[in-house]
Coordinates of C-alpha atoms in Angstrom, one line a residue:
X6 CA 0.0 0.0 0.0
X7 CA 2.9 2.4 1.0
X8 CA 4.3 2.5 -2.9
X9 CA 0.8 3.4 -4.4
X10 CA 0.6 6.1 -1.9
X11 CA 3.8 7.3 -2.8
X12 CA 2.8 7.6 -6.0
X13 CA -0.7 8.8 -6.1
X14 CA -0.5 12.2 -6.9
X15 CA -3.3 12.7 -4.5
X16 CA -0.8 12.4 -1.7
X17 CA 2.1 14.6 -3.0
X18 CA 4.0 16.1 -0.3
X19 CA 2.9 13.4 2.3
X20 CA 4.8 10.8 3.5
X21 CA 3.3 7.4 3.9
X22 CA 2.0 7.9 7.8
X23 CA 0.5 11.4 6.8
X24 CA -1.1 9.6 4.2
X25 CA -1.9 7.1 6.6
X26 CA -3.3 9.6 9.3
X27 CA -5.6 11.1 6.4
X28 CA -6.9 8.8 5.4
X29 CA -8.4 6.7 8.7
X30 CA -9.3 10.4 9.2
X31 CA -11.9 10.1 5.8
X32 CA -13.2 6.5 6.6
X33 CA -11.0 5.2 3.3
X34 CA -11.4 1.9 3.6
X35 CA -9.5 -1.1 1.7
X36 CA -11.8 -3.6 -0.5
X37 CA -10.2 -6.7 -2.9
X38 CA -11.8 -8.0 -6.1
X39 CA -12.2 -10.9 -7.8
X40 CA -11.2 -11.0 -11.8
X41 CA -14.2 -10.2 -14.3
X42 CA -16.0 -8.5 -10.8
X43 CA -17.4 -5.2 -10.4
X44 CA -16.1 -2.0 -8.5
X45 CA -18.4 -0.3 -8.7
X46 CA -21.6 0.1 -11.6
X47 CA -22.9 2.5 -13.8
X48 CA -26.1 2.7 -11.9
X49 CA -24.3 3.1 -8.4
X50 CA -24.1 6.2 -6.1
X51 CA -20.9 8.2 -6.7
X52 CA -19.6 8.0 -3.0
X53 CA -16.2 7.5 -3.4
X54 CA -13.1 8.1 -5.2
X55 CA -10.4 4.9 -5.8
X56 CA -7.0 4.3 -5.7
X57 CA -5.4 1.3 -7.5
X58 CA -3.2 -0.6 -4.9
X59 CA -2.4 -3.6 -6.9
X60 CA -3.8 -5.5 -9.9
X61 CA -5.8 -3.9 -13.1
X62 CA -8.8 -2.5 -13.5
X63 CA -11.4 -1.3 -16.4
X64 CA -13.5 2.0 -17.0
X65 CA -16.4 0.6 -19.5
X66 CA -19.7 1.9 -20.5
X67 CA -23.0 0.1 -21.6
X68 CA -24.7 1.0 -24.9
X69 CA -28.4 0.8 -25.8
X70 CA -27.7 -2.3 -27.6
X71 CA -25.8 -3.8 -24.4
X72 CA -22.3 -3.2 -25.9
X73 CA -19.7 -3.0 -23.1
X74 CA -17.6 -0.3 -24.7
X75 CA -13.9 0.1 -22.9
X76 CA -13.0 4.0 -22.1
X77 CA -9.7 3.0 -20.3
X78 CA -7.2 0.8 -18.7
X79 CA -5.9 1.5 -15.5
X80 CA -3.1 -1.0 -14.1
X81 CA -0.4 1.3 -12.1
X82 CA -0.6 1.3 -8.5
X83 CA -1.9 4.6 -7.5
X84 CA -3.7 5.6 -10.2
X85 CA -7.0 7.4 -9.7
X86 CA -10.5 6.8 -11.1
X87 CA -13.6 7.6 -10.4
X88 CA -12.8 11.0 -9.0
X89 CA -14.3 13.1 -11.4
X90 CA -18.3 11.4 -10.8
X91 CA -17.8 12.1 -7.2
X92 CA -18.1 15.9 -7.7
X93 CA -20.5 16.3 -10.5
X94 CA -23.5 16.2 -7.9
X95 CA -25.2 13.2 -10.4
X96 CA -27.1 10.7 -9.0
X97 CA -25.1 7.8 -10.2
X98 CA -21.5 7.0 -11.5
X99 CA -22.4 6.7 -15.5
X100 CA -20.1 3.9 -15.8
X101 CA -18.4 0.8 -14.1
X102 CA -15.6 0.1 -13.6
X103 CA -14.4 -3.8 -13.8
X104 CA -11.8 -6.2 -11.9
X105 CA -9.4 -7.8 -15.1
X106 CA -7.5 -10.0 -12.2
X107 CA -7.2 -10.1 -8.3
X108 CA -7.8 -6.6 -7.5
X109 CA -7.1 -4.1 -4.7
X110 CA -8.0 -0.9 -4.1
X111 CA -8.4 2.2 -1.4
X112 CA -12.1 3.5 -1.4
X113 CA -12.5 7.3 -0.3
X114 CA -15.6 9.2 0.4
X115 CA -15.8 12.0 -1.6
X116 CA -17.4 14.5 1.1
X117 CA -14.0 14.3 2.7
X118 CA -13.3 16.5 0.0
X119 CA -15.9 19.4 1.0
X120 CA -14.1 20.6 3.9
X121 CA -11.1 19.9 6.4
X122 CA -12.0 18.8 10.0
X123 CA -12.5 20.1 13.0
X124 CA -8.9 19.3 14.1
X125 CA -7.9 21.8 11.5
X126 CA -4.8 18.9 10.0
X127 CA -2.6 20.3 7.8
X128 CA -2.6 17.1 5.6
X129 CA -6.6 17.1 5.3
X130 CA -6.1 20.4 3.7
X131 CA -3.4 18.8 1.8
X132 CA -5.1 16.6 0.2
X133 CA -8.1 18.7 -1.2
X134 CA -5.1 21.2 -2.6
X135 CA -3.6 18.0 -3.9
X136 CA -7.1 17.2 -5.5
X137 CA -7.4 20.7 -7.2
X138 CA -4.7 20.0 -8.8
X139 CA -5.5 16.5 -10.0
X140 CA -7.9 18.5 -11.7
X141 CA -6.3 21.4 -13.0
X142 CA -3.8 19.4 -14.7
X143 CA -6.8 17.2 -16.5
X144 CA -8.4 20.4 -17.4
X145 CA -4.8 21.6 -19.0
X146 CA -4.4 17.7 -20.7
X147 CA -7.7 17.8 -22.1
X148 CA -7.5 21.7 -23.4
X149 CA -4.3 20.6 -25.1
X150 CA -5.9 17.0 -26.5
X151 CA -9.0 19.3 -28.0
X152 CA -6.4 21.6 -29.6
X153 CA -4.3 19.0 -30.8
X154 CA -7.6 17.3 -32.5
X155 CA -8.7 20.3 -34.3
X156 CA -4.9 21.2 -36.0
X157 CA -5.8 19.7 -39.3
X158 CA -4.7 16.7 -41.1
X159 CA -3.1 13.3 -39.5
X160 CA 0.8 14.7 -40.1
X161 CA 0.0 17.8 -38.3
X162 CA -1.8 16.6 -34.8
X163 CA 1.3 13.6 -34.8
X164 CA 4.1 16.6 -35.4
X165 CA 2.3 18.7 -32.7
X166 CA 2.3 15.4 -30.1
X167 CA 5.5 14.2 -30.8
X168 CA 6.7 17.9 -30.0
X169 CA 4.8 17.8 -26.6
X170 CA 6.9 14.5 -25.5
X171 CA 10.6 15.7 -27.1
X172 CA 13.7 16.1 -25.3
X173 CA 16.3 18.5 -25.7
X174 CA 18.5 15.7 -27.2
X175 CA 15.1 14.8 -29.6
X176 CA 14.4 10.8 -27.8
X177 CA 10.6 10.9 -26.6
X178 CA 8.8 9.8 -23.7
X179 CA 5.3 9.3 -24.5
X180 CA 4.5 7.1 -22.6
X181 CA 1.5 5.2 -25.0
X182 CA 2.6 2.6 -27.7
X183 CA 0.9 2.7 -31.3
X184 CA -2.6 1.4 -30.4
X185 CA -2.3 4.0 -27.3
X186 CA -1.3 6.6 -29.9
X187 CA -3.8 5.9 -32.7
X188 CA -6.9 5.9 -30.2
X189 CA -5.6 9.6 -28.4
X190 CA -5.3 11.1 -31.9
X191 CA -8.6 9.5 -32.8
X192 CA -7.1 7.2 -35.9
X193 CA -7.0 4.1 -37.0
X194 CA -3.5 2.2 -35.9
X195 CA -2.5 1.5 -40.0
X196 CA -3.5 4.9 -41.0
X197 CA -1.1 6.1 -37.7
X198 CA 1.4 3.1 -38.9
X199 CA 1.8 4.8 -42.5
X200 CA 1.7 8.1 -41.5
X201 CA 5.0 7.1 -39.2
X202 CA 6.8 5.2 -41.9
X203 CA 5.5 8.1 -44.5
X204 CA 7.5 10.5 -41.8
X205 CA 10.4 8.1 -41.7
X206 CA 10.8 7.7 -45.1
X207 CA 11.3 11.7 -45.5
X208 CA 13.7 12.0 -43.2
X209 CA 11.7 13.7 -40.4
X210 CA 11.8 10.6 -37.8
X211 CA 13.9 7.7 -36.9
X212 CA 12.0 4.4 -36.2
X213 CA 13.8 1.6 -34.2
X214 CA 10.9 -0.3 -33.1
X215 CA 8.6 0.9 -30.2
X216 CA 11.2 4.3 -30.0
X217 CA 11.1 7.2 -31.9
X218 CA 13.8 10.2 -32.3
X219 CA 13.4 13.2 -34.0
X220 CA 16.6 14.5 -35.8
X221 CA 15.3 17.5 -37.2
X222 CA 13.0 19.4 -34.5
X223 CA 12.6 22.6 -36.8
X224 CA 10.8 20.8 -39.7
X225 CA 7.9 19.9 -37.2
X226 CA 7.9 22.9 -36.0
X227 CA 7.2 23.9 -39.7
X228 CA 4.5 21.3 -40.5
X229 CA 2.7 22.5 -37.3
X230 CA 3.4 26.4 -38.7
X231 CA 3.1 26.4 -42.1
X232 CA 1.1 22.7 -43.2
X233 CA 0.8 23.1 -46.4
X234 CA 4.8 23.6 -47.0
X235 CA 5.2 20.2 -46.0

């Protein structure tokens, strides 16, 4: 439990019994799952926020038809989910979230949230800070996903992401492999797969299996300036 509250951002600048103090403080309790069983449902009261302790979880929606329909795939101890439904005063969670193998997680209630104790602990207030900017940095990923979207053709939003992950010496960290890549940019993975090789072939990336380089940063910075040069 200690490493997934060392790396839940929702305990930055805690150490483990601060975290620990917190959270008997909220009523956070600790629940296991079984594989192919349910966190929580779509239908359910949003009561509480999770964090991942060990094991692998997914966030899936229902169609009409009955379709289970994957949104994500969460398998690092001390990720989130769950924490945005908890605030959007709704009356249920609009989606479930599902056990893929032996499951733990940390359960807690989302009215902790509202207002620090009586006691006045500096970790308590902490936490919510730490939770404002959980969400500030979504609201920041998502403004920059929505611009990224709308920049024009296929060659354009990939030279505008890839420029988000570089490093000074051009390597990238980003952290999602092709299938990852092709579903953020909202593709298809061979129309992502030729525009890569398409890229590689021109000189503008170097492919060496699941790593990419960029050897020339200015001429993305063009195609994302001046498209239609390119």
């Amino acid at each position: 439990m200690d490493q997934a509250l060392r790396t839940c951002p929702l305990f930055h600048g805690m150490t483990p019994e601060e975290a620990r103090r917190c959270l008997a403080c909220s009523g956070a309790a600790v629940s296991s799952h079984a594989k192919g069983s349910l966190i929580f449902a779509e239908t359910d009261p949003p009561a509480r926020l999770y964090v991942l302790l060990d094991g692998a979880v997914s966030v899936c929606r229902e169609s009409a038809q009955g379709r289970r329909a994957v949104m994500a795939h969460i398998d690092q101890p001390g990720d989130l989910f769950g924490e945005v439904y908890v605030f959007l005063d709704q009356a249920a969670y609009g989606c479930s979230v599902l056990a893929e193998s032996q499951t733990r997680v940390l359960g807690i209630p989302g009215r902790f949230f509202y207002a620090t104790c009586e006691k006045g602990c500096t970790v308590h207030a902490r936490m919510i800070r730490n939770m404002l900017g959980i969400f500030a940095h979504k609201a920041l990923f998502l403004t920059r996903r929505v611009a990224l979207l709308s920049s024009g053709s296929l060659r354009r939003k990939l030279a505008g992401l890839l420029l988000e992950h570089l490093h000074p010496d051009g390597s990238l960290a980003l952290g999602m492999n092709r299938e990852q890549m092709a579903d953020f940019l909202g593709v298809t993975r061979p129309s992502l797969s030729r525009e890569l090789a398409a890229m590689r072939d021109e000189g503008l990336l170097d492919l060496h299996g699941r790593r990419v380089r960029v050897p020339d940063t200015a001429a993305l910075r063009r195609i994302c300036e001046y498209p239609n040069e390119m």
